[in-house]
């Protein structure tokens, strides 16, 4: 028969994921449109197995160009056929877009997800029609079998596998060649070859995809294995949940028999071998080799003790070779290309490649094949495209329910058997689930243990009963009912189960619990002691995720709901229960509440922060602004050192409790960094002054220009009869660049620059300005420099823009106003003439390994120096606390200069003296400082005999229901647009840029709230 020739092949991915997404309708649409254009003799449509990039499906590839089209719908077929196949023009809108630049990438090989992979196991998946044996043969299919049968002895085949270094890809990584050698050495007239395709790990689909996309590679490998060990019959054990894999494997076995690659006298070498499928009912335990073989025999799948091992006594009590799908899929390539070729991939102890099912909180999910030894961070970020939504990487669960989690500090770990085991995980079959900051690690462990407990066969008590008890404890902890003894109980149960369970599945069931306890024990302790779930997952511990995310425990759901009903007075009362600075926070808060808002799952989070500002501004302009209830006066007087957000917040709550409060402030104004570190265009002075005045109106005395260690000492305060002292001095000391020339005139530090600007001191910038840093101080300094006359402002940051710690909206505003941001750049030296800075020499940087926080470390590129002409350099690379005033006072500080305190009481090492805010934790957000101040007030109140409890209206609010039709606002609806000062009106002034919501806009925005606090009655 003549060979059919086509000018183009259109490959439609038909893996299970794409089939469920409608790829067959797309295939049919292509066929119809190709026929309508008369191209049926020129273009061939082919269904392939899984291409790998599951999140981009349904997808298609067009050869010979190799153009990759993604997220297709049947209606896209007409445009692709008429434009690409008929006119030769790519359809731009359907091409893959690079996430950061939105640049179109037409070629599959140029997409990061594919270009970093090395495909051996998946060499044919997505490239051939799995139902056509001739396409497999055309890619050297069955040549390895022919080579083994016609030119290699059985011993030579086994030795080749031994030398390749291939290890089992289904669990513990036992050397495959040794398993073959042991089975070959067992004497028996009958032997079996078995393929474990029972893949039951949640999120794993490697074996399924190989059977769906390249079934002949497994058939060929099993025939080679049978020849090597002396078997004549093989079985593939597949779970019933894989109907497409069963269908394609059945078809492939039929074709192999037809082409005489199975059956009698294969390759006329006197070798007989046949293969059958056995379908399992889906029990997870049947992934364990002894349970699997018992199931093939028609009995209930339960593990049996080993030894004897299957190589001696396996299926039907005869020697049996058992490997999983991925292990077998490597075999033809090893036989064809040689063990040395295969061993050139991977590490010394872990040769070859490994397929992973990359899932969870990554941008690119799907099947990934990389050389063993690839670093976890490279897999997650280079191939996986990083964590979704710009969230932080938290951990990756490797090895499925039998594995463990690998936290952020180990992103540089090479993925090989030994390295992963050291961290408490296993490579396993290749499941890799990435967890982000929104994942509760206690609940994460509970999820996997729930799975293994449910799947326990029940044969041995350690697994049957032990995992049930562990699950009960974990469930209790996530419900806020845990005790401190529960952690010890979990460890004890885990240890006993690992030692006493009958099979490997039972022995490894506690791994997720042990790994999370190893790396995230603090989360267990928070759940138990503080009834707090930092990820906002364990809903029994909070009313709504927004409140749970706020460091001040701000009842956001309460005030948002009140605003939606037009009850603004009531809303500000709720706000000020937890935060005395709502107008400030409404302007400069990092709003962690919005990052947890469940509205994000529909469209955008509710503008919680902006609604707080609206309520505060509304109250500020009202006839009778809100005043908090104040308790009867007490005799005790409290001294607070530092009038920043932490100190003033503590003053607010202590005054409400009836205490007398005196604040000692080193600056001529109160507010700390709020007053001298944030420019007026973000936080107008009158707004801050108003909220400070509300605190002084309660009775606080503020003494200005009083510096601790200079104007007074701690012992002076004690002698004056202060009952307690709070240190809240902040972190105002700017860090040095540590480069030549920074002592030149024209070189400033960012904190001092902003302080002088806000205090009205003479500040002059000339010509071009370079700002070094990527935080809020750096961005504020850059935007301020433009406003006071800088010609050009360059912001130099050593990492990439998405790594900048400044608020994203501030970065965007800076660029909008004309700040030029140069990333992957670091200063090398400042060039001066006659003591005056005139240029800055910089180095370009490249990002290498990950640091302990999950960001790539920047390293200078040799020979990349370049020079910028600048007259002013502002260094804004961070601040540290200045605690030099504590010399000889008996208060301990750590190596970073921060004050050491007891975690729960915030007490220092000297009785009666407490500390809170940035001088304890280092530079943090405004809302965190406010939270610290609030907690310190509670601690001082308890120290003086009080209950440490402040006012709350939670019980009244939790039953609140709205009057409008909620369903109308639960449909997709964008966030209310925030009005801003036009760019033309920002020139050379510090007018406030963000203008705030109107009453109507605020009420409409508040109605977008989903009211997560409402719980259905059970």
Tab-separated table of N, CA, C and O in Angstrom, residues 981-989 991:
chain	number	residue	atom	x	y	z
A	981	UNK	N	-5.949	61.111	42.088
A	981	UNK	CA	-5.558	62.419	41.594
A	981	UNK	C	-4.912	62.248	40.215
A	981	UNK	O	-4.029	61.406	40.042
A	982	UNK	N	-5.345	63.010	39.211
A	982	UNK	CA	-4.742	62.876	37.875
A	982	UNK	C	-3.231	63.105	37.920
A	982	UNK	O	-2.729	63.880	38.745
A	983	UNK	N	-2.521	62.462	37.039
A	983	UNK	CA	-1.067	62.551	37.004
A	983	UNK	C	-0.605	63.999	36.832
A	983	UNK	O	0.382	64.420	37.443
A	984	UNK	N	-1.331	64.753	36.056
A	984	UNK	CA	-0.935	66.150	35.792
A	984	UNK	C	-1.000	67.016	37.046
A	984	UNK	O	-0.364	68.067	37.114
A	985	UNK	N	-1.776	66.599	38.035
A	985	UNK	CA	-1.937	67.389	39.255
A	985	UNK	C	-0.997	66.933	40.368
A	985	UNK	O	-1.071	67.441	41.490
A	986	UNK	N	-0.107	65.974	40.083
A	986	UNK	CA	0.810	65.482	41.111
A	986	UNK	C	2.190	66.140	41.015
A	986	UNK	O	3.045	65.919	41.860
A	987	UNK	N	2.402	66.927	39.992
A	987	UNK	CA	3.725	67.465	39.712
A	987	UNK	C	4.130	68.477	40.769
A	987	UNK	O	3.428	69.446	41.052
A	988	UNK	N	5.293	68.276	41.377
A	988	UNK	CA	5.922	69.180	42.327
A	988	UNK	C	5.016	69.503	43.526
A	988	UNK	O	5.000	70.633	44.019
A	989	UNK	N	4.221	68.520	43.977
A	989	UNK	CA	3.433	68.723	45.186
A	989	UNK	C	3.206	67.379	45.863
A	989	UNK	O	3.497	66.329	45.302
A	991	UNK	N	0.117	66.459	47.232
A	991	UNK	CA	-1.314	66.231	47.399
A	991	UNK	C	-1.598	64.731	47.461
A	991	UNK	O	-0.940	63.934	46.788
